């Protein structure tokens, strides 16, 4: 893009007051009195409740695939799924202490933490396998024929709404602890439906096991064959640090913290769309999204992916919606923020965590402008 066009893009960003950022989110954690009010929710009642749109009925063959892929359990209500007992079980099974928030523990564990130094998010990225992505031909529990049928089924289900394409994402191959105390993530290209069939199905498999009738459902999880997909993946290496056996697509979520003098600190959250395939209706920080590689020539960069999501989701830049401009014309905003004076609203910390339900790795960094969650 020409320099004149680049200038116009940043002129648009600079012209947007911070108050409009808060008005764009469905909910903000902090609303200064008399300044910014929550956005009125004019969505249909079904959308406000977080319920998914009604889907066409499944055929007999599709019902069999829904059972085989555990897709039928995706939206099932499972009281034990959020229980502290399950969190403690997963922490012991995967040898990682559960993350605590106040008096509650959640199914995640910290693999790496950094609270003392400023580390640009891209510094944790290691080698990237540039081989063009191809659909997987099988999984630890599905034969090639079964996997092909399951993939076609998942594609149909996920594209029956507003989603009309399969994204090309980055996947984690391994997380390595370095002698320096930092970590490095090696990656490769991935396809979204392979992530669904080999990564998130572990969560649905867990739901199925917990919903079975009988005493001590959590104790039964240790019985061989109960969680066959999880067991097969665990057999290929430590799933907290290895991506073998599944497609561990990476996600990025950004915690934006504002020091709104004199009111104090505030951040943005909003409710996820009911159209998304995972966690619809959940309150979530923004901007957020898959660590996408819209084309295989994009930079292997957390920072630029966050920057693109920032322009799309916060500033609603229509020119970038659905495009592959991950590099944002080669301009790096992080260098600009690093020059700001040090202060309470400029301090940054980082950590890498794992979701215990589906063994999804997450890298989190918080700061003045950015924070990154990578699967």
Short mmCIF file of C-alpha atoms in Angstrom, two decimals:
data_model
loop_
_atom_site.label_atom_id
_atom_site.label_comp_id
_atom_site.label_asym_id
_atom_site.label_seq_id
_atom_site.Cartn_x
_atom_site.Cartn_y
_atom_site.Cartn_z
CA UNK A 1 0.00 0.00 0.00
CA UNK A 2 1.27 3.52 -0.82
CA UNK A 3 2.50 5.80 1.96
CA UNK A 4 -0.37 8.23 1.39
CA UNK A 5 -2.88 5.43 2.01
CA UNK A 6 -0.94 4.28 5.07
CA UNK A 7 -1.17 7.81 6.46
CA UNK A 8 -4.93 7.90 5.95
CA UNK A 9 -5.33 4.65 7.86
CA UNK A 10 -3.50 5.97 10.90
CA UNK A 11 -5.29 9.33 10.65
CA UNK A 12 -8.55 7.41 11.04
CA UNK A 13 -7.22 5.60 14.12
CA UNK A 14 -5.94 8.77 15.76
CA UNK A 15 -9.29 10.50 15.17
CA UNK A 16 -11.23 7.94 17.24
CA UNK A 17 -11.52 8.97 20.91
CA UNK A 18 -11.05 6.31 23.56
CA UNK A 19 -14.67 6.75 24.71
CA UNK A 20 -15.85 5.22 21.44
CA UNK A 21 -13.78 2.14 22.16
CA UNK A 22 -15.87 1.48 25.24
CA UNK A 23 -19.11 2.23 23.41
CA UNK A 24 -18.24 -0.45 20.86
CA UNK A 25 -18.10 -3.26 23.40
CA UNK A 26 -21.24 -4.97 24.65
CA UNK A 27 -19.97 -4.69 28.22
CA UNK A 28 -17.09 -2.89 29.90
CA UNK A 29 -15.65 -3.86 33.25
CA UNK A 30 -15.63 -0.25 34.36
CA UNK A 31 -17.92 2.59 33.28
CA UNK A 32 -16.95 6.09 34.47
CA UNK A 33 -20.03 7.81 35.89
CA UNK A 34 -21.75 10.07 33.38
CA UNK A 35 -19.31 9.38 30.53
CA UNK A 36 -19.88 6.11 28.68
CA UNK A 37 -22.92 3.86 28.91
CA UNK A 38 -23.11 0.21 27.88
CA UNK A 39 -24.14 -0.36 24.30
CA UNK A 40 -27.84 -1.11 24.02
CA UNK A 41 -28.37 -4.72 23.04
CA UNK A 42 -30.87 -4.69 20.17
CA UNK A 43 -30.28 -8.30 19.22
CA UNK A 44 -33.15 -10.83 19.24
CA UNK A 45 -33.86 -12.37 22.64
CA UNK A 46 -32.42 -15.69 21.43
CA UNK A 47 -29.13 -13.98 20.63
CA UNK A 48 -29.02 -12.18 23.98
CA UNK A 49 -29.43 -15.47 25.84
CA UNK A 50 -26.44 -16.97 24.05
CA UNK A 51 -28.54 -19.71 22.42
CA UNK A 52 -27.40 -20.98 19.05
CA UNK A 53 -29.61 -20.53 15.98
CA UNK A 54 -31.67 -23.62 15.22
CA UNK A 55 -29.93 -26.04 12.86
CA UNK A 56 -31.49 -28.43 10.34
CA UNK A 57 -32.24 -31.89 11.68
CA UNK A 58 -29.52 -34.48 11.23
CA UNK A 59 -29.92 -37.52 9.02
CA UNK A 60 -29.28 -40.99 10.45
CA UNK A 61 -25.77 -41.02 8.98
CA UNK A 62 -25.07 -37.56 10.37
CA UNK A 63 -26.25 -38.61 13.83
CA UNK A 64 -23.73 -41.44 13.74
CA UNK A 65 -20.98 -38.99 12.79
CA UNK A 66 -22.11 -36.58 15.52
CA UNK A 67 -21.67 -39.39 18.04
CA UNK A 68 -18.36 -40.59 16.61
CA UNK A 69 -16.87 -37.07 16.67
CA UNK A 70 -18.57 -36.18 19.99
CA UNK A 71 -20.09 -33.19 18.19
CA UNK A 72 -23.51 -34.01 19.66
CA UNK A 73 -22.14 -33.17 23.13
CA UNK A 74 -20.83 -29.75 22.16
CA UNK A 75 -23.88 -27.86 23.42
CA UNK A 76 -24.93 -30.31 26.14
CA UNK A 77 -25.27 -28.85 29.63
CA UNK A 78 -22.96 -30.66 32.02
CA UNK A 79 -23.00 -29.50 35.68
CA UNK A 80 -19.76 -31.31 36.49
CA UNK A 81 -17.92 -29.62 33.65
CA UNK A 82 -17.31 -26.47 35.70
CA UNK A 83 -16.85 -28.26 39.00
CA UNK A 84 -13.81 -27.76 41.21
CA UNK A 85 -13.52 -31.54 41.51
CA UNK A 86 -12.96 -31.87 37.76
CA UNK A 87 -10.41 -29.05 37.76
CA UNK A 88 -8.38 -30.77 40.48
CA UNK A 89 -8.59 -34.09 38.61
CA UNK A 90 -7.26 -32.53 35.39
CA UNK A 91 -4.48 -30.75 37.29
CA UNK A 92 -3.27 -34.08 38.71
CA UNK A 93 -3.69 -35.93 35.41
CA UNK A 94 -1.63 -33.41 33.47
CA UNK A 95 0.84 -32.63 36.26
CA UNK A 96 0.20 -28.90 36.38
CA UNK A 97 -1.26 -26.80 39.21
CA UNK A 98 -4.63 -25.27 38.36
CA UNK A 99 -4.82 -21.52 37.83
CA UNK A 100 -6.51 -19.73 40.73
CA UNK A 101 -8.76 -16.70 40.41
CA UNK A 102 -9.73 -15.53 43.87
CA UNK A 103 -11.25 -18.50 45.68
CA UNK A 104 -11.91 -20.41 42.47
CA UNK A 105 -9.66 -22.63 40.38
CA UNK A 106 -10.13 -22.97 36.62
CA UNK A 107 -9.01 -25.75 34.24
CA UNK A 108 -5.78 -24.09 33.13
CA UNK A 109 -2.17 -24.29 34.23
CA UNK A 110 0.71 -21.84 33.92
CA UNK A 111 3.59 -23.22 31.84
CA UNK A 112 5.68 -20.06 31.86
CA UNK A 113 5.39 -16.74 33.65
CA UNK A 114 7.16 -13.43 33.15
CA UNK A 115 6.30 -10.40 35.26
CA UNK A 116 9.59 -8.52 35.56
CA UNK A 117 10.77 -7.74 32.03
CA UNK A 118 9.27 -6.43 28.81
CA UNK A 119 9.33 -9.18 26.18
CA UNK A 120 7.82 -8.48 22.75
CA UNK A 121 5.30 -11.26 21.96
CA UNK A 122 7.12 -12.29 18.77
CA UNK A 123 10.23 -13.14 20.78
CA UNK A 124 8.63 -16.37 22.00
CA UNK A 125 8.07 -17.59 18.43
CA UNK A 126 10.59 -20.13 17.18
CA UNK A 127 10.75 -22.02 13.90
CA UNK A 128 7.82 -22.15 11.48
CA UNK A 129 7.32 -25.03 9.05
CA UNK A 130 6.39 -23.24 5.82
CA UNK A 131 4.87 -26.34 4.18
CA UNK A 132 1.47 -25.48 2.69
CA UNK A 133 -1.37 -26.84 4.86
CA UNK A 134 -3.24 -29.93 3.75
CA UNK A 135 -6.23 -31.51 5.52
CA UNK A 136 -5.30 -34.28 7.93
CA UNK A 137 -6.05 -37.77 6.65
CA UNK A 138 -6.83 -39.34 10.00
CA UNK A 139 -6.73 -38.98 13.77
CA UNK A 140 -5.67 -41.23 16.66
CA UNK A 141 -9.21 -42.61 16.89
CA UNK A 142 -10.55 -42.29 13.32
CA UNK A 143 -9.47 -44.21 10.22
CA UNK A 144 -8.80 -42.26 6.99
CA UNK A 145 -12.28 -43.12 5.69
CA UNK A 146 -13.96 -42.17 8.96
CA UNK A 147 -11.95 -38.98 9.23
CA UNK A 148 -12.85 -37.85 5.70
CA UNK A 149 -16.54 -38.38 6.45
CA UNK A 150 -16.20 -36.62 9.82
CA UNK A 151 -14.43 -33.67 8.21
CA UNK A 152 -17.19 -33.25 5.63
CA UNK A 153 -19.77 -33.43 8.43
CA UNK A 154 -18.03 -30.78 10.56
CA UNK A 155 -17.63 -28.53 7.53
CA UNK A 156 -21.36 -28.74 6.81
CA UNK A 157 -22.30 -28.02 10.43
CA UNK A 158 -19.97 -25.05 10.84
CA UNK A 159 -20.81 -23.50 7.48
CA UNK A 160 -24.59 -23.78 7.90
CA UNK A 161 -24.65 -20.27 9.41
CA UNK A 162 -22.69 -17.12 8.68
CA UNK A 163 -19.33 -18.91 8.59
CA UNK A 164 -18.68 -19.78 4.95
CA UNK A 165 -15.01 -20.74 4.83
CA UNK A 166 -12.32 -22.72 6.61
CA UNK A 167 -9.52 -20.56 7.97
CA UNK A 168 -5.83 -21.26 7.58
CA UNK A 169 -4.26 -20.93 11.02
CA UNK A 170 -0.97 -21.41 12.82
CA UNK A 171 -0.59 -24.50 14.99
CA UNK A 172 1.72 -25.21 17.89
CA UNK A 173 4.15 -28.07 17.28
CA UNK A 174 6.05 -27.79 20.54
CA UNK A 175 6.78 -25.45 23.44
CA UNK A 176 10.40 -25.52 24.59
CA UNK A 177 11.83 -24.11 27.81
CA UNK A 178 15.11 -22.30 27.12
CA UNK A 179 18.14 -22.08 29.45
CA UNK A 180 17.55 -18.33 29.64
CA UNK A 181 14.26 -18.95 31.40
CA UNK A 182 12.19 -17.93 28.40
CA UNK A 183 10.21 -20.25 26.13
CA UNK A 184 9.95 -20.82 22.42
CA UNK A 185 6.96 -21.99 20.38
CA UNK A 186 7.62 -23.84 17.12
CA UNK A 187 4.73 -23.88 14.69
CA UNK A 188 3.29 -24.92 11.35
CA UNK A 189 0.26 -24.12 9.23
CA UNK A 190 -3.07 -25.70 10.11
CA UNK A 191 -6.67 -25.92 8.93
CA UNK A 192 -9.51 -25.01 11.27
CA UNK A 193 -11.66 -28.13 10.91
CA UNK A 194 -8.68 -30.34 11.77
CA UNK A 195 -8.38 -28.31 14.96
CA UNK A 196 -12.03 -29.01 15.71
CA UNK A 197 -11.74 -32.75 15.05
CA UNK A 198 -8.53 -33.39 17.00
CA UNK A 199 -8.38 -30.62 19.61
CA UNK A 200 -11.84 -29.50 20.70
CA UNK A 201 -13.30 -32.99 20.39
CA UNK A 202 -11.34 -33.82 23.55
CA UNK A 203 -13.55 -31.36 25.40
CA UNK A 204 -16.70 -32.92 23.96
CA UNK A 205 -15.38 -36.41 24.75
CA UNK A 206 -14.91 -35.28 28.34
CA UNK A 207 -18.51 -34.04 28.47
CA UNK A 208 -19.79 -37.37 27.19
CA UNK A 209 -17.92 -39.27 29.89
CA UNK A 210 -19.22 -36.97 32.64
CA UNK A 211 -22.82 -37.26 31.44
CA UNK A 212 -22.88 -41.06 31.74
CA UNK A 213 -25.11 -42.45 34.46
CA UNK A 214 -23.50 -44.10 37.44
CA UNK A 215 -21.56 -43.28 40.60
CA UNK A 216 -18.27 -41.34 40.76
CA UNK A 217 -18.18 -40.02 37.16
CA UNK A 218 -14.91 -38.13 37.68
CA UNK A 219 -13.16 -41.17 39.16
CA UNK A 220 -14.28 -43.15 36.10
CA UNK A 221 -12.27 -40.81 33.86
CA UNK A 222 -9.10 -42.69 34.81
CA UNK A 223 -10.48 -46.01 33.56
CA UNK A 224 -8.70 -46.98 30.30
CA UNK A 225 -10.88 -46.41 27.25
CA UNK A 226 -13.09 -43.78 28.88
CA UNK A 227 -11.27 -40.89 27.18
CA UNK A 228 -9.85 -42.74 24.19
CA UNK A 229 -8.84 -39.67 22.15
CA UNK A 230 -7.16 -37.96 25.11
CA UNK A 231 -5.37 -41.19 26.02
CA UNK A 232 -4.07 -41.64 22.46
CA UNK A 233 -2.71 -38.09 22.40
CA UNK A 234 -1.14 -38.43 25.85
CA UNK A 235 0.67 -41.53 24.59
CA UNK A 236 2.47 -39.44 21.94
CA UNK A 237 4.15 -37.08 24.41
CA UNK A 238 3.39 -34.52 27.08
CA UNK A 239 0.38 -32.72 25.59
CA UNK A 240 1.20 -29.58 27.57
CA UNK A 241 4.35 -29.07 25.51
CA UNK A 242 3.82 -31.22 22.41
CA UNK A 243 1.35 -30.78 19.56
CA UNK A 244 1.79 -34.30 18.21
CA UNK A 245 -1.33 -36.33 17.55
CA UNK A 246 -3.59 -33.35 17.00
CA UNK A 247 -3.93 -29.97 15.28
CA UNK A 248 -3.27 -27.44 18.06
CA UNK A 249 -4.36 -24.26 16.30
CA UNK A 250 -3.37 -21.11 18.16
CA UNK A 251 -5.72 -18.36 19.33
CA UNK A 252 -4.89 -14.80 20.30
CA UNK A 253 -6.86 -12.73 22.81
CA UNK A 254 -5.76 -9.23 23.73
CA UNK A 255 -6.31 -7.53 27.06
CA UNK A 256 -6.41 -3.77 26.44
CA UNK A 257 -5.92 -1.73 29.62
CA UNK A 258 -6.67 1.99 29.70
CA UNK A 259 -5.67 4.46 32.39
CA UNK A 260 -8.64 6.83 32.15
CA UNK A 261 -7.41 9.64 34.37
CA UNK A 262 -8.80 10.46 36.89
CA UNK A 263 -11.26 7.55 36.85
CA UNK A 264 -8.66 4.77 36.93
CA UNK A 265 -7.95 1.61 34.98
CA UNK A 266 -10.47 -0.05 32.66
CA UNK A 267 -10.50 -2.75 30.00
CA UNK A 268 -12.80 -4.01 27.24
CA UNK A 269 -14.94 -7.13 27.16
CA UNK A 270 -17.88 -8.11 25.01
CA UNK A 271 -20.09 -11.12 24.39
CA UNK A 272 -19.02 -13.57 21.71
CA UNK A 273 -21.36 -13.96 18.76
CA UNK A 274 -23.86 -16.81 18.81
CA UNK A 275 -22.70 -17.60 15.27
CA UNK A 276 -19.21 -18.73 16.29
CA UNK A 277 -18.53 -22.43 16.50
CA UNK A 278 -16.97 -22.39 19.98
CA UNK A 279 -18.12 -20.77 23.23
CA UNK A 280 -20.98 -18.70 21.74
CA UNK A 281 -22.36 -16.00 24.00
CA UNK A 282 -19.36 -16.09 26.36
CA UNK A 283 -18.04 -12.80 27.71
CA UNK A 284 -14.59 -12.33 26.24
CA UNK A 285 -11.87 -9.70 26.08
CA UNK A 286 -11.36 -7.94 22.74
CA UNK A 287 -9.79 -7.97 20.29
CA UNK A 288 -9.51 -11.74 19.95
CA UNK A 289 -9.44 -14.40 17.27
CA UNK A 290 -7.57 -17.29 15.73
CA UNK A 291 -3.86 -16.81 15.02
CA UNK A 292 -4.63 -16.80 11.31
CA UNK A 293 -2.39 -17.09 8.30
CA UNK A 294 -4.77 -15.77 5.65
CA UNK A 295 -2.02 -16.52 3.17
CA UNK A 296 1.15 -18.52 3.73
CA UNK A 297 3.32 -15.49 2.94
CA UNK A 298 2.13 -13.51 5.97
CA UNK A 299 4.66 -12.85 8.69
CA UNK A 300 4.90 -15.40 11.52
CA UNK A 301 3.99 -12.67 13.98
CA UNK A 302 1.75 -12.47 17.04
CA UNK A 303 2.16 -8.70 17.15
CA UNK A 304 0.89 -8.04 13.64
CA UNK A 305 -2.00 -10.45 14.05
CA UNK A 306 -3.07 -8.62 17.21
CA UNK A 307 -2.74 -5.31 15.38
CA UNK A 308 -5.02 -6.51 12.59
CA UNK A 309 -7.61 -7.75 15.09
CA UNK A 310 -7.39 -4.40 16.88
CA UNK A 311 -8.25 -2.52 13.69
CA UNK A 312 -11.04 -4.94 12.77
CA UNK A 313 -12.78 -5.48 16.10
CA UNK A 314 -12.17 -2.23 17.96
CA UNK A 315 -11.93 0.33 15.18
CA UNK A 316 -14.16 -1.63 12.76
CA UNK A 317 -11.86 -0.91 9.83
CA UNK A 318 -13.86 -2.29 6.91
CA UNK A 319 -10.83 -2.23 4.64
CA UNK A 320 -9.21 -4.95 6.73
CA UNK A 321 -12.21 -7.14 7.58
CA UNK A 322 -11.65 -10.60 6.15
CA UNK A 323 -8.33 -9.73 4.52
CA UNK A 324 -4.88 -11.18 4.96
CA UNK A 325 -3.08 -7.95 5.82
CA UNK A 326 -1.49 -9.42 8.92
CA UNK A 327 1.58 -7.25 8.46
CA UNK A 328 -0.47 -4.00 8.33
CA UNK A 329 1.69 -2.51 5.62
CA UNK A 330 4.92 -3.30 7.43
CA UNK A 331 4.31 -0.81 10.25
CA UNK A 332 4.90 -2.01 13.79
CA UNK A 333 2.84 -0.27 16.52
CA UNK A 334 4.70 -1.99 19.36
CA UNK A 335 7.83 0.07 18.77
CA UNK A 336 5.73 3.18 19.28
CA UNK A 337 4.23 1.99 22.57
CA UNK A 338 7.59 0.88 23.93
CA UNK A 339 8.71 4.53 23.80
CA UNK A 340 6.00 5.66 26.19
CA UNK A 341 7.08 6.60 29.74
CA UNK A 342 7.12 3.83 32.29
CA UNK A 343 4.24 3.80 34.75
CA UNK A 344 1.52 1.69 36.30
CA UNK A 345 -0.42 1.63 33.03
CA UNK A 346 2.69 0.70 31.03
CA UNK A 347 3.90 -2.31 32.99
CA UNK A 348 3.62 -5.62 31.23
CA UNK A 349 3.67 -9.27 32.18
CA UNK A 350 3.53 -12.49 30.23
CA UNK A 351 2.65 -16.10 30.78
CA UNK A 352 1.78 -19.23 28.87
CA UNK A 353 -1.12 -21.30 30.11
CA UNK A 354 -2.98 -24.47 29.13
CA UNK A 355 -6.69 -25.13 28.97
CA UNK A 356 -7.20 -28.44 30.76
CA UNK A 357 -10.51 -29.35 29.13
CA UNK A 358 -9.11 -29.61 25.60
CA UNK A 359 -5.35 -29.21 26.27
CA UNK A 360 -5.25 -25.92 24.37
CA UNK A 361 -2.05 -23.91 25.02
CA UNK A 362 -2.40 -20.16 25.62
CA UNK A 363 0.20 -17.42 25.76
CA UNK A 364 -0.95 -14.31 27.61
CA UNK A 365 0.71 -10.93 27.75
CA UNK A 366 -0.93 -7.85 29.20
CA UNK A 367 0.09 -4.28 28.56
CA UNK A 368 -0.85 -0.75 27.68
CA UNK A 369 -2.03 -1.64 24.18
CA UNK A 370 -1.77 -5.36 23.86
CA UNK A 371 -1.89 -8.79 25.33
CA UNK A 372 -1.77 -12.02 23.38
CA UNK A 373 -3.40 -15.36 23.95
CA UNK A 374 -2.03 -18.08 21.74
CA UNK A 375 -3.88 -21.42 21.97
#
